[in-house]
Coordinates of N, CA, C and O in Angstrom, one line a residue:
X1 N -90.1 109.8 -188.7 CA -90.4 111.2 -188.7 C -90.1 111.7 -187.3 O -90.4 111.2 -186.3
X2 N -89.4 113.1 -187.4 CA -89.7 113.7 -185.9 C -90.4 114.6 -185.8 O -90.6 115.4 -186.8
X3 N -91.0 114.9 -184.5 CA -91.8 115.9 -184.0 C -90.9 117.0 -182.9 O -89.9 116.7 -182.3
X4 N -91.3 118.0 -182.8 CA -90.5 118.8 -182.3 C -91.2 119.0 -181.2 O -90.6 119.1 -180.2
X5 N -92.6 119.2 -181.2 CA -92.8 119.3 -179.7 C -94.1 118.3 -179.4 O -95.1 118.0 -180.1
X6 N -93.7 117.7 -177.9 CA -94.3 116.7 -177.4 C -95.3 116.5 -177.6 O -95.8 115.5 -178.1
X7 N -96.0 117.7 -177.1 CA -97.6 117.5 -177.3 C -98.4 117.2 -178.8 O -99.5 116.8 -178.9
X8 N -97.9 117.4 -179.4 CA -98.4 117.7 -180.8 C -98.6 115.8 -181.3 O -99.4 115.4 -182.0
X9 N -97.4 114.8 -180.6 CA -96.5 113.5 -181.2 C -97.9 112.8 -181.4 O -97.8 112.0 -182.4
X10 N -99.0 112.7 -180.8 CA -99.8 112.0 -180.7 C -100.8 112.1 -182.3 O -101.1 111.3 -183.1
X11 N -101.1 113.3 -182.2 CA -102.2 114.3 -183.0 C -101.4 114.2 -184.6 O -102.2 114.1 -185.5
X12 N -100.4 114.1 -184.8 CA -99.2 114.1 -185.8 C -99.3 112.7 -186.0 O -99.5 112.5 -187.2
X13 N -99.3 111.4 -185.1 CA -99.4 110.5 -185.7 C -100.8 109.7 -185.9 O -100.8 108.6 -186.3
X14 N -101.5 110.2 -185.7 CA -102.9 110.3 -186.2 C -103.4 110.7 -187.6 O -104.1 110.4 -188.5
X15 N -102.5 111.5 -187.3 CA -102.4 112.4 -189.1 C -101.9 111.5 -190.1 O -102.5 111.3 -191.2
X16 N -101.1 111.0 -189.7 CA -100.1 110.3 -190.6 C -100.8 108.9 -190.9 O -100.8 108.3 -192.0
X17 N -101.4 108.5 -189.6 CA -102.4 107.2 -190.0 C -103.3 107.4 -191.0 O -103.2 106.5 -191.8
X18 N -104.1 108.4 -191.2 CA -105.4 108.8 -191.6 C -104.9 109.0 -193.5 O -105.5 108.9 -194.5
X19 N -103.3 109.5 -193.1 CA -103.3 110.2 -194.7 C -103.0 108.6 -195.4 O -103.3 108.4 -196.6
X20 N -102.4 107.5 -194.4 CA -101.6 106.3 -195.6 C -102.5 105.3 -195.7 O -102.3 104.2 -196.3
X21 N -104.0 105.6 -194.8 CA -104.7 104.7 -195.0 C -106.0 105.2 -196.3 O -106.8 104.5 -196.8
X22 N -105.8 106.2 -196.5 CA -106.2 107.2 -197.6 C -105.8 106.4 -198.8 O -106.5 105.8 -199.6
X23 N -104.4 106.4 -199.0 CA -103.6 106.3 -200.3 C -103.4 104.7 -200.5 O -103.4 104.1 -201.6
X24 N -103.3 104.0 -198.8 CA -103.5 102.4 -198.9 C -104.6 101.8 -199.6 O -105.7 102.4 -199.6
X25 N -104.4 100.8 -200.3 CA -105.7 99.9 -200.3 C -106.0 99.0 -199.3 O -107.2 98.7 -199.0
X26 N -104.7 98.3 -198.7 CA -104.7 97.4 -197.8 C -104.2 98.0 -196.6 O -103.4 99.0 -196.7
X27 N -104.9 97.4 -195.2 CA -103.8 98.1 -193.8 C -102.4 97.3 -193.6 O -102.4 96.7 -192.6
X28 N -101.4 97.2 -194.3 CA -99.9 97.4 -194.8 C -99.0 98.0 -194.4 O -98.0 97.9 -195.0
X29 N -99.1 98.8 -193.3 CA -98.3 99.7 -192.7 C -98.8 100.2 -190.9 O -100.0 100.2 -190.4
X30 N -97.6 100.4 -190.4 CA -97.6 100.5 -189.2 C -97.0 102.1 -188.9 O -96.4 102.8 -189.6
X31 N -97.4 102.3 -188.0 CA -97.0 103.4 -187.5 C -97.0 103.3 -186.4 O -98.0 103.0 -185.8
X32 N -95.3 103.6 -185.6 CA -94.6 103.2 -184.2 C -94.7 104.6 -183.5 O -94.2 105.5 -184.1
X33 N -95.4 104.6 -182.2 CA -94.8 106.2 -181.2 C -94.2 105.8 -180.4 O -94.7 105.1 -179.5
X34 N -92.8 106.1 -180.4 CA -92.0 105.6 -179.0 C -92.8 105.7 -177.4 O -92.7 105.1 -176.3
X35 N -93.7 107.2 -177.8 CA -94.2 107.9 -176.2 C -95.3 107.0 -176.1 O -95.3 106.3 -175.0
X36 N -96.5 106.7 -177.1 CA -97.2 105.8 -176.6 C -96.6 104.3 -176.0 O -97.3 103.7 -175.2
X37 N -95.2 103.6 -176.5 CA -94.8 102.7 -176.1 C -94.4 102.5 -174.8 O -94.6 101.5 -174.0
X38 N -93.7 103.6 -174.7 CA -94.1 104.2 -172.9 C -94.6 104.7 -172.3 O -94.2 105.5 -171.5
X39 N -95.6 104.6 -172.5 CA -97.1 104.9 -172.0 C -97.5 103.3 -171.3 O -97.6 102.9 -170.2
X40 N -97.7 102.5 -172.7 CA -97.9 100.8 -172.2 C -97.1 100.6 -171.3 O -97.6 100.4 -170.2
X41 N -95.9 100.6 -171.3 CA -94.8 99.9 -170.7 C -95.2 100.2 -169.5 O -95.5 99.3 -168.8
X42 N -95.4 101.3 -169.3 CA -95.4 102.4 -167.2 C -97.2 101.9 -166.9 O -97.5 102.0 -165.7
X43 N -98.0 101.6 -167.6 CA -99.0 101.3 -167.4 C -99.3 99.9 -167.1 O -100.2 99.5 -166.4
X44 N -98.4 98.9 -168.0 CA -97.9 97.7 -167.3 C -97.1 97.3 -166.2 O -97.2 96.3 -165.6
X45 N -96.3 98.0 -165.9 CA -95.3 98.1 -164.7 C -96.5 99.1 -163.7 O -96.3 98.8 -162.5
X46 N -97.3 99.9 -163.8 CA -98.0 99.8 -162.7 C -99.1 98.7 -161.7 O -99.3 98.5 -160.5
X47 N -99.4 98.0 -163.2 CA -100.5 96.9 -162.9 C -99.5 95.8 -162.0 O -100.0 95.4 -161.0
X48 N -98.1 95.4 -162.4 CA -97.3 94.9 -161.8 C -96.8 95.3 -160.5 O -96.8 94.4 -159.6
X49 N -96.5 96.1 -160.4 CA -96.1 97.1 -159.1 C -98.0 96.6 -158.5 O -97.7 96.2 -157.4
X50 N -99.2 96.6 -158.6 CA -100.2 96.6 -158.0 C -100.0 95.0 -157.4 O -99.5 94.6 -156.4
X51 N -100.6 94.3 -158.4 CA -100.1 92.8 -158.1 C -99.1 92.6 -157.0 O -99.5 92.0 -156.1
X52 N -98.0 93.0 -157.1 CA -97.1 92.8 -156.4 C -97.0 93.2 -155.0 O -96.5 92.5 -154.2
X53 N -97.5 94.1 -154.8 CA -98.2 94.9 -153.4 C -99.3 94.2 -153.0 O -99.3 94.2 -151.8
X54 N -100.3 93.6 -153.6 CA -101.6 93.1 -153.1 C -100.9 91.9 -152.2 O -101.0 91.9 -150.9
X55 N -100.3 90.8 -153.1 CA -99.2 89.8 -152.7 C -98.7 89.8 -151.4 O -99.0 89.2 -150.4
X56 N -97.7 90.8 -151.5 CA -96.9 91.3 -150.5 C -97.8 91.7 -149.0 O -97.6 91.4 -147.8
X57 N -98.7 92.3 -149.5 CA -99.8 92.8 -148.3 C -100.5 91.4 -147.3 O -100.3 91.1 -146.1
X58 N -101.4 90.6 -148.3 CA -101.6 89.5 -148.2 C -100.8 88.2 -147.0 O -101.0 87.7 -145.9
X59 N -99.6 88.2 -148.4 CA -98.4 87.7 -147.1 C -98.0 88.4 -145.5 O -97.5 87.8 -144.6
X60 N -98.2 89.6 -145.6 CA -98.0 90.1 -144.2 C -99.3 90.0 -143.0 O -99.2 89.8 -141.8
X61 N -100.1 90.1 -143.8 CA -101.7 89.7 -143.0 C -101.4 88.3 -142.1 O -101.5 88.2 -140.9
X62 N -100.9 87.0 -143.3 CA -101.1 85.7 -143.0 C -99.9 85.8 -142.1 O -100.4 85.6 -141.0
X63 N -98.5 86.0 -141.9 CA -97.5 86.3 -141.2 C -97.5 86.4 -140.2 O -97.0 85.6 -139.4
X64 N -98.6 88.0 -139.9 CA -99.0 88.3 -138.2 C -100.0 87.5 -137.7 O -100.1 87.3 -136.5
X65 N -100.9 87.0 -138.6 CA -101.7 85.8 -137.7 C -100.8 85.1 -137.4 O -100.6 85.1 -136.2
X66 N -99.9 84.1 -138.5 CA -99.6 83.4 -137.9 C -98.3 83.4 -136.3 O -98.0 82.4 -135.6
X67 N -97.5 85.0 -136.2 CA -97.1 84.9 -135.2 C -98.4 85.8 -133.6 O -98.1 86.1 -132.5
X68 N -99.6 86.0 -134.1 CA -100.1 86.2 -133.0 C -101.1 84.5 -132.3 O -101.6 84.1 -131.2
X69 N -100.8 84.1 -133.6 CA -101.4 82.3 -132.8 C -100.2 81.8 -132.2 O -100.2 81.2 -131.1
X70 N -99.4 81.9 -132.8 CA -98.2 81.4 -132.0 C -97.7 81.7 -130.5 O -97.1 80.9 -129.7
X71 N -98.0 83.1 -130.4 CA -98.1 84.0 -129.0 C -99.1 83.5 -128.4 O -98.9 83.0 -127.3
X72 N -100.3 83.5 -128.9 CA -101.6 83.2 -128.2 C -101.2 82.1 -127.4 O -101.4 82.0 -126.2
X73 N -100.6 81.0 -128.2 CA -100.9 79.3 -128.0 C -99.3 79.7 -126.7 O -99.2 79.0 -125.7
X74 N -98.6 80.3 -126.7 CA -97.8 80.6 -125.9 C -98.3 80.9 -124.4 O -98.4 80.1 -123.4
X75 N -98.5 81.6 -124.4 CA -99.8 82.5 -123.3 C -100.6 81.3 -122.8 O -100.2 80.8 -121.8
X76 N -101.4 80.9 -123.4 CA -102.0 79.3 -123.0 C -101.5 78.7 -122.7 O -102.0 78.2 -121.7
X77 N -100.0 78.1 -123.2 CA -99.3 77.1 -122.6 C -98.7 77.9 -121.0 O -98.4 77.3 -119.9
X78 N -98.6 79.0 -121.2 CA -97.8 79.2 -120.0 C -98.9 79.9 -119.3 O -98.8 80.9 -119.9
X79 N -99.5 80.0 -118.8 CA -101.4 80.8 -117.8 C -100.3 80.6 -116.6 O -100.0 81.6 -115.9
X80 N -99.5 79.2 -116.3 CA -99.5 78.7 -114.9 C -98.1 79.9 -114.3 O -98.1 80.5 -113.2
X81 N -97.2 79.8 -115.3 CA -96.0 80.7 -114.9 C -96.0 81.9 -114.9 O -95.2 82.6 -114.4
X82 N -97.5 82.3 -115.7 CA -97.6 84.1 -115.8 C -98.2 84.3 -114.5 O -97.6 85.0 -113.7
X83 N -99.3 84.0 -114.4 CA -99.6 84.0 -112.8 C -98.6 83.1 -111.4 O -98.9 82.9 -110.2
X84 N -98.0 82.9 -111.7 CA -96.7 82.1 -110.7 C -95.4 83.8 -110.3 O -94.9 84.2 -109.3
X85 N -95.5 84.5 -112.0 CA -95.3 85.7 -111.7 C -95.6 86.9 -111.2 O -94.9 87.8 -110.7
X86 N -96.8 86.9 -111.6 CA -98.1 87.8 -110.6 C -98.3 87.7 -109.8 O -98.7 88.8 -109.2
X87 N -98.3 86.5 -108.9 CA -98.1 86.4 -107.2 C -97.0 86.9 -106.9 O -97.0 87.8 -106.1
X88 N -95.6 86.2 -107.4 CA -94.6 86.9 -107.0 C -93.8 88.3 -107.0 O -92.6 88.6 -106.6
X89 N -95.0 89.3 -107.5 CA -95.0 90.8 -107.7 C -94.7 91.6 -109.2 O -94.4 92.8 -109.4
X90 N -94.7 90.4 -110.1 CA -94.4 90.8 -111.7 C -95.9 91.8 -111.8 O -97.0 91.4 -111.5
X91 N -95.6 93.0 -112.4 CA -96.9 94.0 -112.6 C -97.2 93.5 -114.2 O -96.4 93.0 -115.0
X92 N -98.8 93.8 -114.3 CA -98.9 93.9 -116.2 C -97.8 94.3 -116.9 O -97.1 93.5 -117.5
X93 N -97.5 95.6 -116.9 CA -96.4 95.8 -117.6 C -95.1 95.1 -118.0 O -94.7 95.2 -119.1
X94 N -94.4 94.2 -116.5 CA -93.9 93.7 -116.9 C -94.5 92.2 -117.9 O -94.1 92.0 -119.1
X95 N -94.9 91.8 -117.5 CA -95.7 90.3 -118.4 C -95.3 91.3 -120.1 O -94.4 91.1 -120.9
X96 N -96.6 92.3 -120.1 CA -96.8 92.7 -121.4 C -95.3 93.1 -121.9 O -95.0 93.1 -123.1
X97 N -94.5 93.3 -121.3 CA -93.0 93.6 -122.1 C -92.5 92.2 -121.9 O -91.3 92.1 -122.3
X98 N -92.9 91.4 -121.6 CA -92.0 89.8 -121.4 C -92.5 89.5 -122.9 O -91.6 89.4 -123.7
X99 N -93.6 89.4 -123.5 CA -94.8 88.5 -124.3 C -94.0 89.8 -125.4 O -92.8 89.6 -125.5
X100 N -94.3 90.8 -125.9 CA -93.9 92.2 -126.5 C -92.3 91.7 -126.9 O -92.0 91.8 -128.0
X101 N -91.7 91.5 -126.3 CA -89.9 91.2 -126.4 C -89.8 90.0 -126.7 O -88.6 89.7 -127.1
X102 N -90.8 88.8 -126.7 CA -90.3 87.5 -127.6 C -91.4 87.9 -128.8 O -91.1 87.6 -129.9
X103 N -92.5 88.5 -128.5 CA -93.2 88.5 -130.2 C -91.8 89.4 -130.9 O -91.1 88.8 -131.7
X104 N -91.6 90.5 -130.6 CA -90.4 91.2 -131.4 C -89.1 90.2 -131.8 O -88.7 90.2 -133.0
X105 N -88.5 89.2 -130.7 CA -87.7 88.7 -131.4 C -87.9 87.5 -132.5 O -86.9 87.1 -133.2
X106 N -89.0 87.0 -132.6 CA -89.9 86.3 -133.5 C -89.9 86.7 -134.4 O -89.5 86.2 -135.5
X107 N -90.4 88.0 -134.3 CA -90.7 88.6 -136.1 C -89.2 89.3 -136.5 O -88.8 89.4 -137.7
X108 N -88.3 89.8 -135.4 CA -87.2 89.9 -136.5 C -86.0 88.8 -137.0 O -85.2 89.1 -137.9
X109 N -86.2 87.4 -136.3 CA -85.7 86.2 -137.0 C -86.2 86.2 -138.3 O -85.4 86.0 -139.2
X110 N -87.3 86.4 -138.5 CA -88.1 85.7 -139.6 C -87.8 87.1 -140.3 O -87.9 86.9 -141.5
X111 N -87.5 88.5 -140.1 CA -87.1 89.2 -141.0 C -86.0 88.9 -141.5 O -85.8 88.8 -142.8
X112 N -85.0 88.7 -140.6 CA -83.8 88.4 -141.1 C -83.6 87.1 -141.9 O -82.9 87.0 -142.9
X113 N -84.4 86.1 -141.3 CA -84.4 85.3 -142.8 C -84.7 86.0 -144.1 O -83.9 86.2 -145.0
X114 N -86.2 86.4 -143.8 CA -86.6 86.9 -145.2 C -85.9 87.7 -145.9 O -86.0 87.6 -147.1
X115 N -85.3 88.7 -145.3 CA -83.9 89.7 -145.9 C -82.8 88.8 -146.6 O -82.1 88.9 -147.7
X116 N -82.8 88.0 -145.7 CA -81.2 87.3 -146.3 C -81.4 86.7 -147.3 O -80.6 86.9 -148.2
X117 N -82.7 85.9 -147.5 CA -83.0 85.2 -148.7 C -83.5 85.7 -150.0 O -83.6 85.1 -151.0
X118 N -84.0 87.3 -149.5 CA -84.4 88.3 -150.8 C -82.7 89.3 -151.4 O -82.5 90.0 -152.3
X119 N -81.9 88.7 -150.4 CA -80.8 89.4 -150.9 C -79.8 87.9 -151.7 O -79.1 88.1 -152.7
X120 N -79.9 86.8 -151.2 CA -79.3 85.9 -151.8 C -79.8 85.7 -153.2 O -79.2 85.9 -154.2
X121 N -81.2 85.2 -153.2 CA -82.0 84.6 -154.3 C -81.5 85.6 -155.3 O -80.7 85.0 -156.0
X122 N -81.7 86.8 -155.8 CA -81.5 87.8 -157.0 C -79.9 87.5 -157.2 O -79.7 87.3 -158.4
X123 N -78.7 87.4 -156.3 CA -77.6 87.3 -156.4 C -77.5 85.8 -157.1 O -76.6 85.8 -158.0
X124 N -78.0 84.7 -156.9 CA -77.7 83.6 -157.0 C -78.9 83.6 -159.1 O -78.6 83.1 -160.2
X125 N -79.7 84.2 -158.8 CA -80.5 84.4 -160.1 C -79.7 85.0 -161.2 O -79.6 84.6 -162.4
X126 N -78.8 86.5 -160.3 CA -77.7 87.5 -161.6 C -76.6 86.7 -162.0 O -76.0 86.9 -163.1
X127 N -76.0 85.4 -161.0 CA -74.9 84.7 -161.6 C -75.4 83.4 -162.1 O -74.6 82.5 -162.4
X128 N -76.8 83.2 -162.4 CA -76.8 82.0 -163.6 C -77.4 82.1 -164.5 O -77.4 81.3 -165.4
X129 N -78.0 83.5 -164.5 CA -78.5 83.8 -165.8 C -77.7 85.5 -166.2 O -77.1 86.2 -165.4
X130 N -78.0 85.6 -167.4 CA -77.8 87.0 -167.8 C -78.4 87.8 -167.7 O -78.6 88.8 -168.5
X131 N -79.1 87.7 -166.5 CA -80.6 88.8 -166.2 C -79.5 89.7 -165.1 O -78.5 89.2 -164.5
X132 N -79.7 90.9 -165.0 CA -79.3 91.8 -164.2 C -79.9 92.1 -162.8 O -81.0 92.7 -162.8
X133 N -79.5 91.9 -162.0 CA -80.6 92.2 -160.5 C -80.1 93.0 -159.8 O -78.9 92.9 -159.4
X134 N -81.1 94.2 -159.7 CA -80.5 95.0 -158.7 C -81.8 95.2 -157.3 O -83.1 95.2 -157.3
X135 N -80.5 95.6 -156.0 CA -81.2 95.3 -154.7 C -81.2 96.6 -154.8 O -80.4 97.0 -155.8
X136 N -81.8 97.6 -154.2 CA -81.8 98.8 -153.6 C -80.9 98.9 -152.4 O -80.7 97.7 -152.0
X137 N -80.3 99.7 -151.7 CA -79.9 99.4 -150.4 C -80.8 99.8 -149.3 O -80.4 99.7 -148.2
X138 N -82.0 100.4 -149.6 CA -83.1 100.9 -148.5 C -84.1 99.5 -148.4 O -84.6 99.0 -147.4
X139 N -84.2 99.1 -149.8 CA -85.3 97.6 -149.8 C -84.6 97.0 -148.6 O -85.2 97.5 -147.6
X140 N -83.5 96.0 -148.2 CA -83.5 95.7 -147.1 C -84.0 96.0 -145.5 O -84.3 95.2 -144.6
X141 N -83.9 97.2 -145.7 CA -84.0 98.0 -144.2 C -85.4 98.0 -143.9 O -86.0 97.7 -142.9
X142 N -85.7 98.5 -145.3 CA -87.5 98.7 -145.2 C -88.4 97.2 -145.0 O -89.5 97.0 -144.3
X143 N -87.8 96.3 -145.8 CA -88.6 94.8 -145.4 C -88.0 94.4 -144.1 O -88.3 93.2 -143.9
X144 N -87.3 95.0 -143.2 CA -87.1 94.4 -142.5 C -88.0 95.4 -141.1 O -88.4 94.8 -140.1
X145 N -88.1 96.7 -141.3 CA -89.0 97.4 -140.6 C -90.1 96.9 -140.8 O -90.9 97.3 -139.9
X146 N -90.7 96.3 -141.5 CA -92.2 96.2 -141.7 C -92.2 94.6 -141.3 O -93.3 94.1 -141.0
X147 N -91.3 94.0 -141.2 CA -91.3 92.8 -140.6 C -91.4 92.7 -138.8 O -92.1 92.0 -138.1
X148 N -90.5 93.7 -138.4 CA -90.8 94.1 -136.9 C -92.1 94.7 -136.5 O -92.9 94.4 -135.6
X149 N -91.9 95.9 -137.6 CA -93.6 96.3 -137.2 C -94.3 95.2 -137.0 O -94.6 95.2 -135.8
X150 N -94.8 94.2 -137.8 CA -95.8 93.5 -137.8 C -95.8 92.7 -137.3 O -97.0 92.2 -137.2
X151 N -94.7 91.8 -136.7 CA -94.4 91.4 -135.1 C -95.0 92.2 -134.2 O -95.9 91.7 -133.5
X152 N -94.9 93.3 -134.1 CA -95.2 94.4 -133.4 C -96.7 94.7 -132.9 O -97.3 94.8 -131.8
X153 N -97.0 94.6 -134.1 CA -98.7 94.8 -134.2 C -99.2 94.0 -134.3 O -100.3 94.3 -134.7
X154 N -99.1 92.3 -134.1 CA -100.1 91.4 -134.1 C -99.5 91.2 -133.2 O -99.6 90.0 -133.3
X155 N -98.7 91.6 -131.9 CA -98.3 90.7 -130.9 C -98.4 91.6 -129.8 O -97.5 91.5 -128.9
X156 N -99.6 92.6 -129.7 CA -100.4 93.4 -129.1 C -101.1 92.4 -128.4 O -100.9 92.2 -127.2
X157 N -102.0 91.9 -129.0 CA -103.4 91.5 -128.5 C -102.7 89.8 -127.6 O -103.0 89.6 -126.5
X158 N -102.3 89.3 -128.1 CA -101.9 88.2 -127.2 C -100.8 88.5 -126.2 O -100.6 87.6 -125.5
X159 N -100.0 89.8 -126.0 CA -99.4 90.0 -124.7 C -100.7 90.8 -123.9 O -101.1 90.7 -122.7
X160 N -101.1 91.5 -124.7 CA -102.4 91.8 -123.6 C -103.1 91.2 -122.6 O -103.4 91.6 -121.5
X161 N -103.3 89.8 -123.5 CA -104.4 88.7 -122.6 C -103.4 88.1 -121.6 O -103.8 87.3 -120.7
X162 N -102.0 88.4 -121.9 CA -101.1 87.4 -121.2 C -101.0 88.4 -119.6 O -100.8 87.9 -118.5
X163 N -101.3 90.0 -120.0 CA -100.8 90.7 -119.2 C -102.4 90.7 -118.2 O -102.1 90.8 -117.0
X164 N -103.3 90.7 -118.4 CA -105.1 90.8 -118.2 C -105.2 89.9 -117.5 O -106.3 89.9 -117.0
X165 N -104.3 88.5 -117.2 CA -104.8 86.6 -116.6 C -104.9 87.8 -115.2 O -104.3 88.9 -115.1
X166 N -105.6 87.2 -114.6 CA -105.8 87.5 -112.7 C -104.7 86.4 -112.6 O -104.5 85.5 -113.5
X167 N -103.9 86.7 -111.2 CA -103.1 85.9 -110.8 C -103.2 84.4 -110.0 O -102.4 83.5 -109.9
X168 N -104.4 84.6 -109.5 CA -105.3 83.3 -108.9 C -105.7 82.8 -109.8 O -105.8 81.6 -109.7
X169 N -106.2 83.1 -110.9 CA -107.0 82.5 -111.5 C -106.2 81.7 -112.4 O -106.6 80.6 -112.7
X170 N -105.0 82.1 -112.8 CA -103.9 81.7 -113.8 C -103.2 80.8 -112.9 O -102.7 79.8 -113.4
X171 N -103.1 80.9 -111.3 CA -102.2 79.4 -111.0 C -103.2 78.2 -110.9 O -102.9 77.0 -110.8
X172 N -104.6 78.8 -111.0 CA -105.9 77.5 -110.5 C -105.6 76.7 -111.8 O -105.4 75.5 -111.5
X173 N -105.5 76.9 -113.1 CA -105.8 76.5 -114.1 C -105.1 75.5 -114.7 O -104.0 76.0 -114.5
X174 N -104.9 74.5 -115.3 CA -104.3 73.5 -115.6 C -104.3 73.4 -117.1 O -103.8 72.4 -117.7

């Protein structure tokens, strides 16, 4: 059956339920609405799209810990040379842009992996199976900004402390 206007598709097939279950004895009959089928569909693919972000989010959390422990334990290991540079006239600023420019190039290795391997894996998936995979050309760019960001932003707080050591106090320390 067709309907001619949208709104009505729902109310119309209501109708049509109500009249064949009248005339049925048994429930024997189906009645398909393409709009409510996409309705399901985009309400499944949101719940997916949620999942998939929760995930995604998750992973980024555990990511920046794990490159702000890495900094941290950096910072620790080195107390003796950051104050070795603080005597020698290195200001905060500089330390914090030394600690700030290796967290940055940390997290964009590890973006660049992770790009490379979100762009290989779907390619290497579309040629062994018959599934179709498509990359966006912005998805790249964008996981790869949020991969610096977040280098970025967890590698605040341990160039801080690296930039904050007193300079006596950081050569006393062993």
């Amino acid at each position: 059956m067709r309907v001619e206007e949208l709104k009505e598709v729902e109310s119309i097939a209501e109708a049509i339920k109500a009249r064949l279950s009248t005339t049925h004895d048994k429930n024997d009959f189906e009645v398909v609405v393409p709009l409510m089928l996409m309705r399901q569909a985009m309400r499944t693919k949101r719940i997916f799209t949620t999942v998939l972000g929760s995930i995604a989010g998750i992973s980024l959390l555990v990511g920046g810990i794990g490159i702000m422990n890495i900094m941290l334990a950096s910072v620790s290991e080195r107390t003796k040379e950051i104050g070795i540079r603080r005597a020698l006239g290195a200001t905060q600023k500089d330390i914090l842009s030394q600690f700030m420019t290796e967290t940055t190039v940390l997290a964009c290795v590890g973006g660049l992996l992770g790009v490379s391997l979100g762009m290989i894996i779907p390619w290497v998936v579309g040629s062994a199976t018959d599934m179709t995979t498509i990359v966006t050309w912005w998805s790249p760019i964008l996981a790869f900004s949020v991969s610096a960001a977040t280098g970025l932003l967890f590698g605040i707080y341990p160039a801080n402390q690296a930039a904050q050591l007193s300079p006596v106090e950081a050569i006393r320390s062993e």
